PDB file of C-alpha atoms in Angstrom:
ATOM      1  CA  UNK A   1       0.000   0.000   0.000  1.00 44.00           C
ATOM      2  CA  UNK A   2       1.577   3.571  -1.053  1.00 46.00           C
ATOM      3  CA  UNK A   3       2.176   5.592   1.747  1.00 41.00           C
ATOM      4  CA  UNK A   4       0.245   9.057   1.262  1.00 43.00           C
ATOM      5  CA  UNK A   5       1.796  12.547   2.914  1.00 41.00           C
ATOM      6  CA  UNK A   6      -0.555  15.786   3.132  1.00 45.00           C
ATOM      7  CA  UNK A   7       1.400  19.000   2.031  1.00 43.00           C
ATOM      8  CA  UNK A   8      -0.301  21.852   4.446  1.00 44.00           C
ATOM      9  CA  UNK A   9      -0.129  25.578   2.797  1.00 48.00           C
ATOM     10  CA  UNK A  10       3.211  27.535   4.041  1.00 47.00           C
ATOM     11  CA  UNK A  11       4.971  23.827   4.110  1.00 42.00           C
ATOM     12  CA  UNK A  12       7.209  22.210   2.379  1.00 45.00           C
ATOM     13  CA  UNK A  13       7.970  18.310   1.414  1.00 45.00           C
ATOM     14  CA  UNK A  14      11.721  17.186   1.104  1.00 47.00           C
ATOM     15  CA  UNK A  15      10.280  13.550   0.530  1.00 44.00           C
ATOM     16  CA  UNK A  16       7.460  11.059   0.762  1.00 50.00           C
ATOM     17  CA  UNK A  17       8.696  10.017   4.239  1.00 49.00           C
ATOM     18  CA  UNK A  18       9.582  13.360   5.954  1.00 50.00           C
ATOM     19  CA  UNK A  19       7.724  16.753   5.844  1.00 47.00           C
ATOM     20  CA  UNK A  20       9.707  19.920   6.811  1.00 50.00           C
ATOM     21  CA  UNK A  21       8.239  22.817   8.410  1.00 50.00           C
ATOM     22  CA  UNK A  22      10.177  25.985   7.548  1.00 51.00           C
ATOM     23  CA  UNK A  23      10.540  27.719  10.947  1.00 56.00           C
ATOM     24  CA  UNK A  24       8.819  30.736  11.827  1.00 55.00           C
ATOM     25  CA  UNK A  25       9.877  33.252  13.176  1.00 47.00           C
ATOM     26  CA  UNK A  26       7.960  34.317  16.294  1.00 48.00           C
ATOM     27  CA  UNK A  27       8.448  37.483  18.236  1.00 51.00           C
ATOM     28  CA  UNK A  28       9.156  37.233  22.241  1.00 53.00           C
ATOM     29  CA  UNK A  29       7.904  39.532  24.406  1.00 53.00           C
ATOM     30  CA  UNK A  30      10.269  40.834  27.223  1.00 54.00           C
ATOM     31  CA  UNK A  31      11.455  39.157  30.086  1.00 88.00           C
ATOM     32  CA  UNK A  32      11.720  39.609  33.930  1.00 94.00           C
ATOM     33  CA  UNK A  33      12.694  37.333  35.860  1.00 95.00           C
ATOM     34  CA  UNK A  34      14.363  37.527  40.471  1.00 96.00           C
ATOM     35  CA  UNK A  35      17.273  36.380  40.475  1.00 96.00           C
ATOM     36  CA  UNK A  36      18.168  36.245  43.747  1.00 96.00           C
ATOM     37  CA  UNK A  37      16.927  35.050  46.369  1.00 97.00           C
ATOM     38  CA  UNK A  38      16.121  32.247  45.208  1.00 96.00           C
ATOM     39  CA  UNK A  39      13.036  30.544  45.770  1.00 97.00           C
ATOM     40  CA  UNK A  40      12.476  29.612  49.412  1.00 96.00           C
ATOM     41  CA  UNK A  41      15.984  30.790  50.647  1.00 97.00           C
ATOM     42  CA  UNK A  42      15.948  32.776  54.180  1.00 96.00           C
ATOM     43  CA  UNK A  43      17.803  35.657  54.230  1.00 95.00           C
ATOM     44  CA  UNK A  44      19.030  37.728  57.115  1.00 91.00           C
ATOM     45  CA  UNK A  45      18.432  41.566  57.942  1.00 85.00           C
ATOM     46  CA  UNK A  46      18.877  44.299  58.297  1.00 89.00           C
ATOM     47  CA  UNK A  47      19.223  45.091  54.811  1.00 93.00           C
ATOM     48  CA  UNK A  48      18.979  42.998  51.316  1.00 96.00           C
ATOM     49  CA  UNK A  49      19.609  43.958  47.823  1.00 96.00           C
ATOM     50  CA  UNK A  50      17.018  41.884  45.300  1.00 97.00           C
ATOM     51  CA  UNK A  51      19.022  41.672  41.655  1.00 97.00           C
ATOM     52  CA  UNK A  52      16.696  41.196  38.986  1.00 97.00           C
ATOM     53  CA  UNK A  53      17.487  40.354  35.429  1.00 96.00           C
ATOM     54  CA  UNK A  54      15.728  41.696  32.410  1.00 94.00           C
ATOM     55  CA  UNK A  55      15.693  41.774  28.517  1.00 89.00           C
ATOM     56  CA  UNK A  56      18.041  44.452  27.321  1.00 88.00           C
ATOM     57  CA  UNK A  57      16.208  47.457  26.550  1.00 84.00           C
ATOM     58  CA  UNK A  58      13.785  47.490  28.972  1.00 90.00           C
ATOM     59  CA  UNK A  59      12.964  51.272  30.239  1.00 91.00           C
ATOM     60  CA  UNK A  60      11.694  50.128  33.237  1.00 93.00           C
ATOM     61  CA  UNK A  61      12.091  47.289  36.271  1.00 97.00           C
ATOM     62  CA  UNK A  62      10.232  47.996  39.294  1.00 97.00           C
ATOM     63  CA  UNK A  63       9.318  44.882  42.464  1.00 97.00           C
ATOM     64  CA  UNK A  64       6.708  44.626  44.637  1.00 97.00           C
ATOM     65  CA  UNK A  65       6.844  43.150  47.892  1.00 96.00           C
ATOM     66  CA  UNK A  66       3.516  41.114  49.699  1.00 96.00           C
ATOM     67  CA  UNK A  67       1.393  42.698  47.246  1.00 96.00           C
ATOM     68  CA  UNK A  68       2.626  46.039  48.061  1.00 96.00           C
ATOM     69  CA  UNK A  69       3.149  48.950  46.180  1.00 96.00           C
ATOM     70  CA  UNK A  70       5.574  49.019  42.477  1.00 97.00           C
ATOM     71  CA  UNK A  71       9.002  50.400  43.685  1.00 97.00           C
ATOM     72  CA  UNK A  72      11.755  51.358  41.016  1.00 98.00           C
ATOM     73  CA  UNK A  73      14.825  49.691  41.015  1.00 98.00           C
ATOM     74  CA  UNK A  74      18.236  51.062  39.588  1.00 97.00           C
ATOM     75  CA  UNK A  75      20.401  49.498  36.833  1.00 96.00           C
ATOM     76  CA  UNK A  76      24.018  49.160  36.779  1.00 93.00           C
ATOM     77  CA  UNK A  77      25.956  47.278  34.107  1.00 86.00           C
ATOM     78  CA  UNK A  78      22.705  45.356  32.527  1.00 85.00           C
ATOM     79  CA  UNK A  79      21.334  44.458  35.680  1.00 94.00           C
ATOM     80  CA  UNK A  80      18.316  45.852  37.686  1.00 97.00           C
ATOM     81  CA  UNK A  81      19.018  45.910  41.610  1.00 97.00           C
ATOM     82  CA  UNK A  82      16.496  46.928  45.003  1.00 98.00           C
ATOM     83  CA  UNK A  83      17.748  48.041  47.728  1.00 97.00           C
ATOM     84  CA  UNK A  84      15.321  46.681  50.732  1.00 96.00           C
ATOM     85  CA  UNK A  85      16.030  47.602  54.642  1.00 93.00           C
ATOM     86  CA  UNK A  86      13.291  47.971  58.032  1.00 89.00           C
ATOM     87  CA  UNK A  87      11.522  44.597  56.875  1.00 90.00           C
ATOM     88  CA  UNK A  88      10.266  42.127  59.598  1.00 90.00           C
ATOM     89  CA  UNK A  89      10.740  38.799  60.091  1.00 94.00           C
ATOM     90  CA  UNK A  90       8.714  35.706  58.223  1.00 96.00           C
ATOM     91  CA  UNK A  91       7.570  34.646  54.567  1.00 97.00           C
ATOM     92  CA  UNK A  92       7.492  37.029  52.376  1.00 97.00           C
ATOM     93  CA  UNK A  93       6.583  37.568  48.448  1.00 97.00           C
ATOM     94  CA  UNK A  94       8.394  39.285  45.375  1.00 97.00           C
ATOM     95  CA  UNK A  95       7.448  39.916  41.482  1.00 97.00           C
ATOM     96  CA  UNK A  96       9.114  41.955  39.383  1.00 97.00           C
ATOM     97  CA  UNK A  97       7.861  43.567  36.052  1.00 96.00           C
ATOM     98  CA  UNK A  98       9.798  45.655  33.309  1.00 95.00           C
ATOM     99  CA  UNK A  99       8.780  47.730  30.790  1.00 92.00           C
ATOM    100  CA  UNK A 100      10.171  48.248  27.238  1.00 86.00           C
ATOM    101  CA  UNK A 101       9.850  51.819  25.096  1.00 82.00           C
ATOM    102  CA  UNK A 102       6.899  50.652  23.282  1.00 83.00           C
ATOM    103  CA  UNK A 103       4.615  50.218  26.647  1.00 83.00           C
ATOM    104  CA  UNK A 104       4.647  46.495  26.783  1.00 87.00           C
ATOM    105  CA  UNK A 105       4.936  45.245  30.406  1.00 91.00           C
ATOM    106  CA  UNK A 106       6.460  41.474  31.477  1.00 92.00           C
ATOM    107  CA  UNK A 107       5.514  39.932  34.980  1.00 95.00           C
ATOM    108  CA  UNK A 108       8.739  37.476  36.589  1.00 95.00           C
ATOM    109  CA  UNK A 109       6.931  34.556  38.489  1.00 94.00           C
ATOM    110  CA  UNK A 110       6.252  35.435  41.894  1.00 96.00           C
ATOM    111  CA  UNK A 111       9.249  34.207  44.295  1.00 97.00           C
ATOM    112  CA  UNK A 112       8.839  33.281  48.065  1.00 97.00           C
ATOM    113  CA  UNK A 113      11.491  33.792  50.660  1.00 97.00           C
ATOM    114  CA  UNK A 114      11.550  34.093  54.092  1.00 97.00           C
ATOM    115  CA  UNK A 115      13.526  36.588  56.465  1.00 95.00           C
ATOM    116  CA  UNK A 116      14.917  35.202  59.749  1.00 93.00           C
TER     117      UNK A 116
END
């Protein structure tokens, strides 16, 4: 029995056994992500300095910590850095977002450490 092959539109066939799909090219929105801490690591006070990387050219990195309010953080040589100081003891939440020229906005996933 002949083996049959379907030729979608936009593909193309290099042979009856193997269709190639010509690759696409797919635009990637920024991202954000914490970098340190790391999830679930306990860090000590009285102060802590969250580094965050980001996609080059983003305008704009700012954290917010348990749900709190959007605080900027400063660059310095490609990476985005918050200074933190006077928090309390026990868990505690972070997510980061950037922002590129064009408006666009990127969440990081939200990261859990504790303070002891």
């Amino acid at each position: 029995m002949a083996k049959r092959t379907k030729v979608l539109p936009g593909m193309d066939h290099g042979s009856e056994d193997k269709l190639t799909v010509p690759p696409k090219m797919i635009p990637s929105r920024p991202a954000v992500r914490v970098e340190c801490p790391r999830e679930s690591e306990a860090i000590a006070r009285p102060a802590y300095t969250f580094h965050i990387a980001a996609t080059p050219g983003a305008d704009h990195v700012e954290v917010s910590i348990d749900k709190g309010y959007w605080m900027p953080c400063r660059e310095a040589l490609g990476v985005w850095w918050y200074d933190w100081s006077g928090f309390g003891e026990g868990a505690h939440e972070l997510v980061a977002r950037s922002r590129m020229g064009d408006g666009l906005m990127t969440y990081s996933d939200l990261r859990r450490f504790s303070v002891v």
